[in-house]
């Protein structure tokens, strides 16, 4: 880990942009940036994603809204 790392929100911004590109208008998410001094594998940032996946037929019936 890099002591003094403070760019957690920047990493989260990158994740948000990726979600927007992948999911388009279906992209709805919330986010939280935390800085933790010691994480497994010396990671600087941890992202947790909770996603709801629906069958494509539900999408055509407006199930994504």
PDB file of N, CA, C and O in Angstrom:
ATOM      1  N   UNK A   1       0.848  -1.190   0.000  1.00  0.00           N
ATOM      2  CA  UNK A   1       0.000   0.000   0.000  1.00  0.00           C
ATOM      3  C   UNK A   1       0.875   1.229   0.000  1.00  0.00           C
ATOM      4  O   UNK A   1       1.939   1.243   0.601  1.00  0.00           O
ATOM      5  N   UNK A   2       0.403   2.226  -0.642  1.00  0.00           N
ATOM      6  CA  UNK A   2       1.128   3.482  -0.721  1.00  0.00           C
ATOM      7  C   UNK A   2       0.680   4.389   0.423  1.00  0.00           C
ATOM      8  O   UNK A   2      -0.463   4.858   0.426  1.00  0.00           O
ATOM      9  N   UNK A   3       1.556   4.633   1.407  1.00  0.00           N
ATOM     10  CA  UNK A   3       1.169   5.520   2.505  1.00  0.00           C
ATOM     11  C   UNK A   3       0.766   6.897   1.963  1.00  0.00           C
ATOM     12  O   UNK A   3       1.382   7.426   1.044  1.00  0.00           O
ATOM     13  N   UNK A   4      -0.280   7.448   2.528  1.00  0.00           N
ATOM     14  CA  UNK A   4      -0.743   8.767   2.115  1.00  0.00           C
ATOM     15  C   UNK A   4      -1.617   8.778   0.879  1.00  0.00           C
ATOM     16  O   UNK A   4      -1.955   9.840   0.366  1.00  0.00           O
ATOM     17  N   UNK A   5      -1.989   7.611   0.361  1.00  0.00           N
ATOM     18  CA  UNK A   5      -2.872   7.555  -0.817  1.00  0.00           C
ATOM     19  C   UNK A   5      -4.188   8.230  -0.484  1.00  0.00           C
ATOM     20  O   UNK A   5      -4.824   7.929   0.518  1.00  0.00           O
ATOM     21  N   UNK A   6      -4.586   9.195  -1.287  1.00  0.00           N
ATOM     22  CA  UNK A   6      -5.809   9.954  -1.013  1.00  0.00           C
ATOM     23  C   UNK A   6      -6.751  10.025  -2.217  1.00  0.00           C
ATOM     24  O   UNK A   6      -7.681  10.795  -2.238  1.00  0.00           O
ATOM     25  N   UNK A   7      -6.499   9.229  -3.239  1.00  0.00           N
ATOM     26  CA  UNK A   7      -7.299   9.327  -4.456  1.00  0.00           C
ATOM     27  C   UNK A   7      -8.444   8.320  -4.508  1.00  0.00           C
ATOM     28  O   UNK A   7      -8.887   7.938  -5.592  1.00  0.00           O
ATOM     29  N   UNK A   8      -8.954   7.912  -3.376  1.00  0.00           N
ATOM     30  CA  UNK A   8     -10.074   6.964  -3.355  1.00  0.00           C
ATOM     31  C   UNK A   8     -11.263   7.462  -4.176  1.00  0.00           C
ATOM     32  O   UNK A   8     -11.815   6.703  -4.975  1.00  0.00           O
ATOM     33  N   UNK A   9     -11.665   8.717  -4.031  1.00  0.00           N
ATOM     34  CA  UNK A   9     -12.792   9.189  -4.844  1.00  0.00           C
ATOM     35  C   UNK A   9     -12.505   9.137  -6.345  1.00  0.00           C
ATOM     36  O   UNK A   9     -13.406   8.888  -7.137  1.00  0.00           O
ATOM     37  N   UNK A  10     -11.254   9.356  -6.742  1.00  0.00           N
ATOM     38  CA  UNK A  10     -10.911   9.283  -8.170  1.00  0.00           C
ATOM     39  C   UNK A  10     -11.090   7.863  -8.706  1.00  0.00           C
ATOM     40  O   UNK A  10     -11.562   7.669  -9.831  1.00  0.00           O
ATOM     41  N   UNK A  11     -10.708   6.877  -7.917  1.00  0.00           N
ATOM     42  CA  UNK A  11     -10.898   5.486  -8.321  1.00  0.00           C
ATOM     43  C   UNK A  11     -12.386   5.199  -8.449  1.00  0.00           C
ATOM     44  O   UNK A  11     -12.845   4.561  -9.398  1.00  0.00           O
ATOM     45  N   UNK A  12     -13.171   5.691  -7.509  1.00  0.00           N
ATOM     46  CA  UNK A  12     -14.618   5.498  -7.553  1.00  0.00           C
ATOM     47  C   UNK A  12     -15.237   6.199  -8.757  1.00  0.00           C
ATOM     48  O   UNK A  12     -16.159   5.668  -9.377  1.00  0.00           O
ATOM     49  N   UNK A  13     -14.739   7.366  -9.102  1.00  0.00           N
ATOM     50  CA  UNK A  13     -15.221   8.056 -10.301  1.00  0.00           C
ATOM     51  C   UNK A  13     -14.987   7.192 -11.537  1.00  0.00           C
ATOM     52  O   UNK A  13     -15.852   7.092 -12.408  1.00  0.00           O
ATOM     53  N   UNK A  14     -13.816   6.567 -11.619  1.00  0.00           N
ATOM     54  CA  UNK A  14     -13.526   5.678 -12.745  1.00  0.00           C
ATOM     55  C   UNK A  14     -14.492   4.513 -12.810  1.00  0.00           C
ATOM     56  O   UNK A  14     -14.968   4.143 -13.888  1.00  0.00           O
ATOM     57  N   UNK A  15     -14.813   3.939 -11.655  1.00  0.00           N
ATOM     58  CA  UNK A  15     -15.782   2.841 -11.615  1.00  0.00           C
ATOM     59  C   UNK A  15     -17.157   3.326 -12.063  1.00  0.00           C
ATOM     60  O   UNK A  15     -17.853   2.648 -12.818  1.00  0.00           O
ATOM     61  N   UNK A  16     -17.555   4.508 -11.628  1.00  0.00           N
ATOM     62  CA  UNK A  16     -18.858   5.058 -12.028  1.00  0.00           C
ATOM     63  C   UNK A  16     -18.923   5.281 -13.531  1.00  0.00           C
ATOM     64  O   UNK A  16     -19.936   4.991 -14.169  1.00  0.00           O
ATOM     65  N   UNK A  17     -17.839   5.787 -14.109  1.00  0.00           N
ATOM     66  CA  UNK A  17     -17.813   5.994 -15.561  1.00  0.00           C
ATOM     67  C   UNK A  17     -17.895   4.659 -16.304  1.00  0.00           C
ATOM     68  O   UNK A  17     -18.582   4.553 -17.318  1.00  0.00           O
ATOM     69  N   UNK A  18     -17.222   3.645 -15.785  1.00  0.00           N
ATOM     70  CA  UNK A  18     -17.292   2.317 -16.399  1.00  0.00           C
ATOM     71  C   UNK A  18     -18.712   1.766 -16.347  1.00  0.00           C
ATOM     72  O   UNK A  18     -19.233   1.269 -17.341  1.00  0.00           O
ATOM     73  N   UNK A  19     -19.365   1.868 -15.192  1.00  0.00           N
ATOM     74  CA  UNK A  19     -20.748   1.392 -15.072  1.00  0.00           C
ATOM     75  C   UNK A  19     -21.654   2.112 -16.066  1.00  0.00           C
ATOM     76  O   UNK A  19     -22.514   1.504 -16.691  1.00  0.00           O
ATOM     77  N   UNK A  20     -21.466   3.429 -16.224  1.00  0.00           N
ATOM     78  CA  UNK A  20     -22.291   4.200 -17.159  1.00  0.00           C
ATOM     79  C   UNK A  20     -22.076   3.729 -18.590  1.00  0.00           C
ATOM     80  O   UNK A  20     -23.027   3.635 -19.369  1.00  0.00           O
ATOM     81  N   UNK A  21     -20.829   3.411 -18.954  1.00  0.00           N
ATOM     82  CA  UNK A  21     -20.549   2.933 -20.307  1.00  0.00           C
ATOM     83  C   UNK A  21     -21.137   1.552 -20.541  1.00  0.00           C
ATOM     84  O   UNK A  21     -21.680   1.267 -21.601  1.00  0.00           O
ATOM     85  N   UNK A  22     -21.049   0.685 -19.559  1.00  0.00           N
ATOM     86  CA  UNK A  22     -21.519  -0.692 -19.711  1.00  0.00           C
ATOM     87  C   UNK A  22     -23.038  -0.766 -19.674  1.00  0.00           C
ATOM     88  O   UNK A  22     -23.657  -1.433 -20.502  1.00  0.00           O
ATOM     89  N   UNK A  23     -23.658  -0.075 -18.729  1.00  0.00           N
ATOM     90  CA  UNK A  23     -25.093  -0.223 -18.516  1.00  0.00           C
ATOM     91  C   UNK A  23     -25.931   0.895 -19.123  1.00  0.00           C
ATOM     92  O   UNK A  23     -27.157   0.792 -19.153  1.00  0.00           O
ATOM     93  N   UNK A  24     -25.337   1.953 -19.601  1.00  0.00           N
ATOM     94  CA  UNK A  24     -26.070   3.047 -20.230  1.00  0.00           C
ATOM     95  C   UNK A  24     -27.104   3.653 -19.304  1.00  0.00           C
ATOM     96  O   UNK A  24     -26.833   3.896 -18.134  1.00  0.00           O
ATOM     97  N   UNK A  25     -28.309   3.852 -19.831  1.00  0.00           N
ATOM     98  CA  UNK A  25     -29.369   4.484 -19.044  1.00  0.00           C
ATOM     99  C   UNK A  25     -29.842   3.615 -17.884  1.00  0.00           C
ATOM    100  O   UNK A  25     -30.487   4.107 -16.974  1.00  0.00           O
ATOM    101  N   UNK A  26     -29.533   2.313 -17.925  1.00  0.00           N
ATOM    102  CA  UNK A  26     -29.930   1.425 -16.829  1.00  0.00           C
ATOM    103  C   UNK A  26     -29.002   1.578 -15.634  1.00  0.00           C
ATOM    104  O   UNK A  26     -29.211   0.975 -14.598  1.00  0.00           O
ATOM    105  N   UNK A  27     -27.944   2.377 -15.799  1.00  0.00           N
ATOM    106  CA  UNK A  27     -26.951   2.559 -14.750  1.00  0.00           C
ATOM    107  C   UNK A  27     -27.523   3.405 -13.614  1.00  0.00           C
ATOM    108  O   UNK A  27     -27.740   4.594 -13.763  1.00  0.00           O
ATOM    109  N   UNK A  28     -27.793   2.753 -12.519  1.00  0.00           N
ATOM    110  CA  UNK A  28     -28.198   3.449 -11.291  1.00  0.00           C
ATOM    111  C   UNK A  28     -27.380   2.834 -10.179  1.00  0.00           C
ATOM    112  O   UNK A  28     -27.416   1.624  -9.976  1.00  0.00           O
ATOM    113  N   UNK A  29     -26.635   3.645  -9.489  1.00  0.00           N
ATOM    114  CA  UNK A  29     -25.814   3.102  -8.417  1.00  0.00           C
ATOM    115  C   UNK A  29     -25.534   4.175  -7.371  1.00  0.00           C
ATOM    116  O   UNK A  29     -25.682   5.359  -7.626  1.00  0.00           O
ATOM    117  N   UNK A  30     -25.175   3.726  -6.229  1.00  0.00           N
ATOM    118  CA  UNK A  30     -24.697   4.630  -5.186  1.00  0.00           C
ATOM    119  C   UNK A  30     -23.251   4.264  -4.919  1.00  0.00           C
ATOM    120  O   UNK A  30     -22.777   3.202  -5.326  1.00  0.00           O
ATOM    121  N   UNK A  31     -22.526   5.126  -4.228  1.00  0.00           N
ATOM    122  CA  UNK A  31     -21.113   4.890  -4.035  1.00  0.00           C
ATOM    123  C   UNK A  31     -20.624   5.438  -2.708  1.00  0.00           C
ATOM    124  O   UNK A  31     -21.250   6.316  -2.127  1.00  0.00           O
ATOM    125  N   UNK A  32     -19.520   4.900  -2.286  1.00  0.00           N
ATOM    126  CA  UNK A  32     -18.911   5.315  -1.030  1.00  0.00           C
ATOM    127  C   UNK A  32     -17.413   5.126  -1.156  1.00  0.00           C
ATOM    128  O   UNK A  32     -16.953   4.073  -1.596  1.00  0.00           O
ATOM    129  N   UNK A  33     -16.636   6.139  -0.812  1.00  0.00           N
ATOM    130  CA  UNK A  33     -15.174   6.039  -0.853  1.00  0.00           C
ATOM    131  C   UNK A  33     -14.644   6.045   0.577  1.00  0.00           C
ATOM    132  O   UNK A  33     -14.961   6.929   1.358  1.00  0.00           O
ATOM    133  N   UNK A  34     -13.868   5.028   0.890  1.00  0.00           N
ATOM    134  CA  UNK A  34     -13.247   4.934   2.210  1.00  0.00           C
ATOM    135  C   UNK A  34     -11.751   4.724   2.051  1.00  0.00           C
ATOM    136  O   UNK A  34     -11.323   3.954   1.202  1.00  0.00           O
ATOM    137  N   UNK A  35     -10.989   5.369   2.883  1.00  0.00           N
ATOM    138  CA  UNK A  35      -9.553   5.113   2.923  1.00  0.00           C
ATOM    139  C   UNK A  35      -9.246   4.274   4.151  1.00  0.00           C
ATOM    140  O   UNK A  35      -9.584   4.649   5.265  1.00  0.00           O
ATOM    141  N   UNK A  36      -8.633   3.129   3.942  1.00  0.00           N
ATOM    142  CA  UNK A  36      -8.305   2.216   5.035  1.00  0.00           C
ATOM    143  C   UNK A  36      -6.801   1.956   4.980  1.00  0.00           C
ATOM    144  O   UNK A  36      -6.245   1.702   3.910  1.00  0.00           O
ATOM    145  N   UNK A  37      -6.159   2.029   6.111  1.00  0.00           N
ATOM    146  CA  UNK A  37      -4.696   1.924   6.154  1.00  0.00           C
ATOM    147  C   UNK A  37      -4.173   0.552   5.756  1.00  0.00           C
ATOM    148  O   UNK A  37      -3.083   0.444   5.210  1.00  0.00           O
ATOM    149  N   UNK A  38      -4.911  -0.504   6.004  1.00  0.00           N
ATOM    150  CA  UNK A  38      -4.379  -1.837   5.736  1.00  0.00           C
ATOM    151  C   UNK A  38      -5.496  -2.740   5.233  1.00  0.00           C
ATOM    152  O   UNK A  38      -6.433  -3.043   5.967  1.00  0.00           O
ATOM    153  N   UNK A  39      -5.397  -3.142   3.959  1.00  0.00           N
ATOM    154  CA  UNK A  39      -6.381  -4.045   3.386  1.00  0.00           C
ATOM    155  C   UNK A  39      -5.673  -5.270   2.821  1.00  0.00           C
ATOM    156  O   UNK A  39      -4.477  -5.228   2.533  1.00  0.00           O
ATOM    157  N   UNK A  40      -6.408  -6.355   2.619  1.00  0.00           N
ATOM    158  CA  UNK A  40      -5.811  -7.568   2.053  1.00  0.00           C
ATOM    159  C   UNK A  40      -5.130  -7.294   0.711  1.00  0.00           C
ATOM    160  O   UNK A  40      -5.578  -6.457  -0.062  1.00  0.00           O
ATOM    161  N   UNK A  41      -4.056  -7.997   0.456  1.00  0.00           N
ATOM    162  CA  UNK A  41      -3.291  -7.906  -0.790  1.00  0.00           C
ATOM    163  C   UNK A  41      -2.736  -6.508  -1.046  1.00  0.00           C
ATOM    164  O   UNK A  41      -2.474  -6.114  -2.179  1.00  0.00           O
ATOM    165  N   UNK A  42      -2.600  -5.723   0.028  1.00  0.00           N
ATOM    166  CA  UNK A  42      -2.083  -4.349  -0.070  1.00  0.00           C
ATOM    167  C   UNK A  42      -2.887  -3.484  -1.035  1.00  0.00           C
ATOM    168  O   UNK A  42      -2.346  -2.604  -1.706  1.00  0.00           O
ATOM    169  N   UNK A  43      -4.180  -3.752  -1.147  1.00  0.00           N
ATOM    170  CA  UNK A  43      -5.043  -2.969  -2.034  1.00  0.00           C
ATOM    171  C   UNK A  43      -5.223  -1.559  -1.479  1.00  0.00           C
ATOM    172  O   UNK A  43      -5.300  -1.354  -0.272  1.00  0.00           O
ATOM    173  N   UNK A  44      -5.266  -0.589  -2.371  1.00  0.00           N
ATOM    174  CA  UNK A  44      -5.494   0.790  -1.956  1.00  0.00           C
ATOM    175  C   UNK A  44      -6.983   1.104  -1.859  1.00  0.00           C
ATOM    176  O   UNK A  44      -7.397   1.971  -1.101  1.00  0.00           O
ATOM    177  N   UNK A  45      -7.797   0.403  -2.656  1.00  0.00           N
ATOM    178  CA  UNK A  45      -9.231   0.677  -2.727  1.00  0.00           C
ATOM    179  C   UNK A  45      -9.979  -0.640  -2.827  1.00  0.00           C
ATOM    180  O   UNK A  45      -9.522  -1.583  -3.475  1.00  0.00           O
ATOM    181  N   UNK A  46     -11.121  -0.699  -2.190  1.00  0.00           N
ATOM    182  CA  UNK A  46     -12.010  -1.853  -2.330  1.00  0.00           C
ATOM    183  C   UNK A  46     -13.321  -1.366  -2.900  1.00  0.00           C
ATOM    184  O   UNK A  46     -13.902  -0.409  -2.401  1.00  0.00           O
ATOM    185  N   UNK A  47     -13.783  -2.004  -3.969  1.00  0.00           N
ATOM    186  CA  UNK A  47     -15.090  -1.696  -4.548  1.00  0.00           C
ATOM    187  C   UNK A  47     -16.025  -2.856  -4.263  1.00  0.00           C
ATOM    188  O   UNK A  47     -15.669  -4.016  -4.483  1.00  0.00           O
ATOM    189  N   UNK A  48     -17.194  -2.550  -3.780  1.00  0.00           N
ATOM    190  CA  UNK A  48     -18.219  -3.554  -3.554  1.00  0.00           C
ATOM    191  C   UNK A  48     -19.389  -3.223  -4.473  1.00  0.00           C
ATOM    192  O   UNK A  48     -19.857  -2.088  -4.486  1.00  0.00           O
ATOM    193  N   UNK A  49     -19.818  -4.191  -5.236  1.00  0.00           N
ATOM    194  CA  UNK A  49     -20.912  -3.978  -6.182  1.00  0.00           C
ATOM    195  C   UNK A  49     -22.042  -4.932  -5.843  1.00  0.00           C
ATOM    196  O   UNK A  49     -21.830  -6.134  -5.681  1.00  0.00           O
ATOM    197  N   UNK A  50     -23.236  -4.374  -5.718  1.00  0.00           N
ATOM    198  CA  UNK A  50     -24.441  -5.176  -5.555  1.00  0.00           C
ATOM    199  C   UNK A  50     -25.282  -4.893  -6.792  1.00  0.00           C
ATOM    200  O   UNK A  50     -25.623  -3.745  -7.067  1.00  0.00           O
ATOM    201  N   UNK A  51     -25.581  -5.919  -7.554  1.00  0.00           N
ATOM    202  CA  UNK A  51     -26.281  -5.715  -8.820  1.00  0.00           C
ATOM    203  C   UNK A  51     -27.533  -6.570  -8.887  1.00  0.00           C
ATOM    204  O   UNK A  51     -27.585  -7.666  -8.340  1.00  0.00           O
ATOM    205  N   UNK A  52     -28.540  -6.044  -9.557  1.00  0.00           N
ATOM    206  CA  UNK A  52     -29.745  -6.805  -9.846  1.00  0.00           C
ATOM    207  C   UNK A  52     -29.721  -7.122 -11.333  1.00  0.00           C
ATOM    208  O   UNK A  52     -29.577  -6.225 -12.168  1.00  0.00           O
ATOM    209  N   UNK A  53     -29.817  -8.371 -11.654  1.00  0.00           N
ATOM    210  CA  UNK A  53     -29.781  -8.809 -13.049  1.00  0.00           C
ATOM    211  C   UNK A  53     -31.145  -9.372 -13.406  1.00  0.00           C
ATOM    212  O   UNK A  53     -31.694 -10.187 -12.674  1.00  0.00           O
ATOM    213  N   UNK A  54     -31.659  -8.931 -14.524  1.00  0.00           N
ATOM    214  CA  UNK A  54     -32.964  -9.399 -14.974  1.00  0.00           C
ATOM    215  C   UNK A  54     -32.842 -10.041 -16.342  1.00  0.00           C
ATOM    216  O   UNK A  54     -31.957  -9.715 -17.124  1.00  0.00           O
ATOM    217  N   UNK A  55     -33.748 -10.911 -16.637  1.00  0.00           N
ATOM    218  CA  UNK A  55     -33.810 -11.579 -17.933  1.00  0.00           C
ATOM    219  C   UNK A  55     -34.089 -10.542 -19.011  1.00  0.00           C
ATOM    220  O   UNK A  55     -34.822  -9.583 -18.795  1.00  0.00           O
ATOM    221  N   UNK A  56     -33.544 -10.731 -20.197  1.00  0.00           N
ATOM    222  CA  UNK A  56     -33.708  -9.780 -21.296  1.00  0.00           C
ATOM    223  C   UNK A  56     -35.172  -9.528 -21.622  1.00  0.00           C
ATOM    224  O   UNK A  56     -35.547  -8.425 -22.000  1.00  0.00           O
ATOM    225  N   UNK A  57     -36.040 -10.527 -21.480  1.00  0.00           N
ATOM    226  CA  UNK A  57     -37.474 -10.345 -21.774  1.00  0.00           C
ATOM    227  C   UNK A  57     -38.086  -9.314 -20.837  1.00  0.00           C
ATOM    228  O   UNK A  57     -38.951  -8.551 -21.230  1.00  0.00           O
ATOM    229  N   UNK A  58     -37.638  -9.274 -19.604  1.00  0.00           N
ATOM    230  CA  UNK A  58     -38.149  -8.274 -18.669  1.00  0.00           C
ATOM    231  C   UNK A  58     -37.752  -6.880 -19.109  1.00  0.00           C
ATOM    232  O   UNK A  58     -38.507  -5.935 -18.951  1.00  0.00           O
ATOM    233  N   UNK A  59     -36.553  -6.746 -19.685  1.00  0.00           N
ATOM    234  CA  UNK A  59     -36.078  -5.458 -20.162  1.00  0.00           C
ATOM    235  C   UNK A  59     -36.975  -4.925 -21.267  1.00  0.00           C
ATOM    236  O   UNK A  59     -37.308  -3.756 -21.302  1.00  0.00           O
ATOM    237  N   UNK A  60     -37.414  -5.797 -22.194  1.00  0.00           N
ATOM    238  CA  UNK A  60     -38.254  -5.354 -23.304  1.00  0.00           C
ATOM    239  C   UNK A  60     -39.652  -4.949 -22.839  1.00  0.00           C
ATOM    240  O   UNK A  60     -40.334  -4.211 -23.514  1.00  0.00           O
ATOM    241  N   UNK A  61     -40.054  -5.415 -21.664  1.00  0.00           N
ATOM    242  CA  UNK A  61     -41.355  -5.037 -21.095  1.00  0.00           C
ATOM    243  C   UNK A  61     -41.231  -3.838 -20.155  1.00  0.00           C
ATOM    244  O   UNK A  61     -42.145  -3.512 -19.439  1.00  0.00           O
ATOM    245  N   UNK A  62     -40.058  -3.210 -20.140  1.00  0.00           N
ATOM    246  CA  UNK A  62     -39.868  -2.056 -19.257  1.00  0.00           C
ATOM    247  C   UNK A  62     -39.443  -2.455 -17.871  1.00  0.00           C
ATOM    248  O   UNK A  62     -39.551  -1.664 -16.946  1.00  0.00           O
ATOM    249  N   UNK A  63     -38.947  -3.668 -17.669  1.00  0.00           N
ATOM    250  CA  UNK A  63     -38.564  -4.135 -16.362  1.00  0.00           C
ATOM    251  C   UNK A  63     -37.348  -3.459 -15.774  1.00  0.00           C
ATOM    252  O   UNK A  63     -37.051  -3.584 -14.619  1.00  0.00           O
ATOM    253  N   UNK A  64     -36.617  -2.705 -16.590  1.00  0.00           N
ATOM    254  CA  UNK A  64     -35.435  -2.021 -16.077  1.00  0.00           C
ATOM    255  C   UNK A  64     -35.793  -0.723 -15.384  1.00  0.00           C
ATOM    256  O   UNK A  64     -34.980  -0.109 -14.732  1.00  0.00           O
ATOM    257  N   UNK A  65     -36.976  -0.233 -15.551  1.00  0.00           N
ATOM    258  CA  UNK A  65     -37.354   1.057 -14.967  1.00  0.00           C
ATOM    259  C   UNK A  65     -37.762   0.922 -13.526  1.00  0.00           C
ATOM    260  O   UNK A  65     -38.282   0.011 -13.064  1.00  0.00           O
TER     261      UNK A  65
END
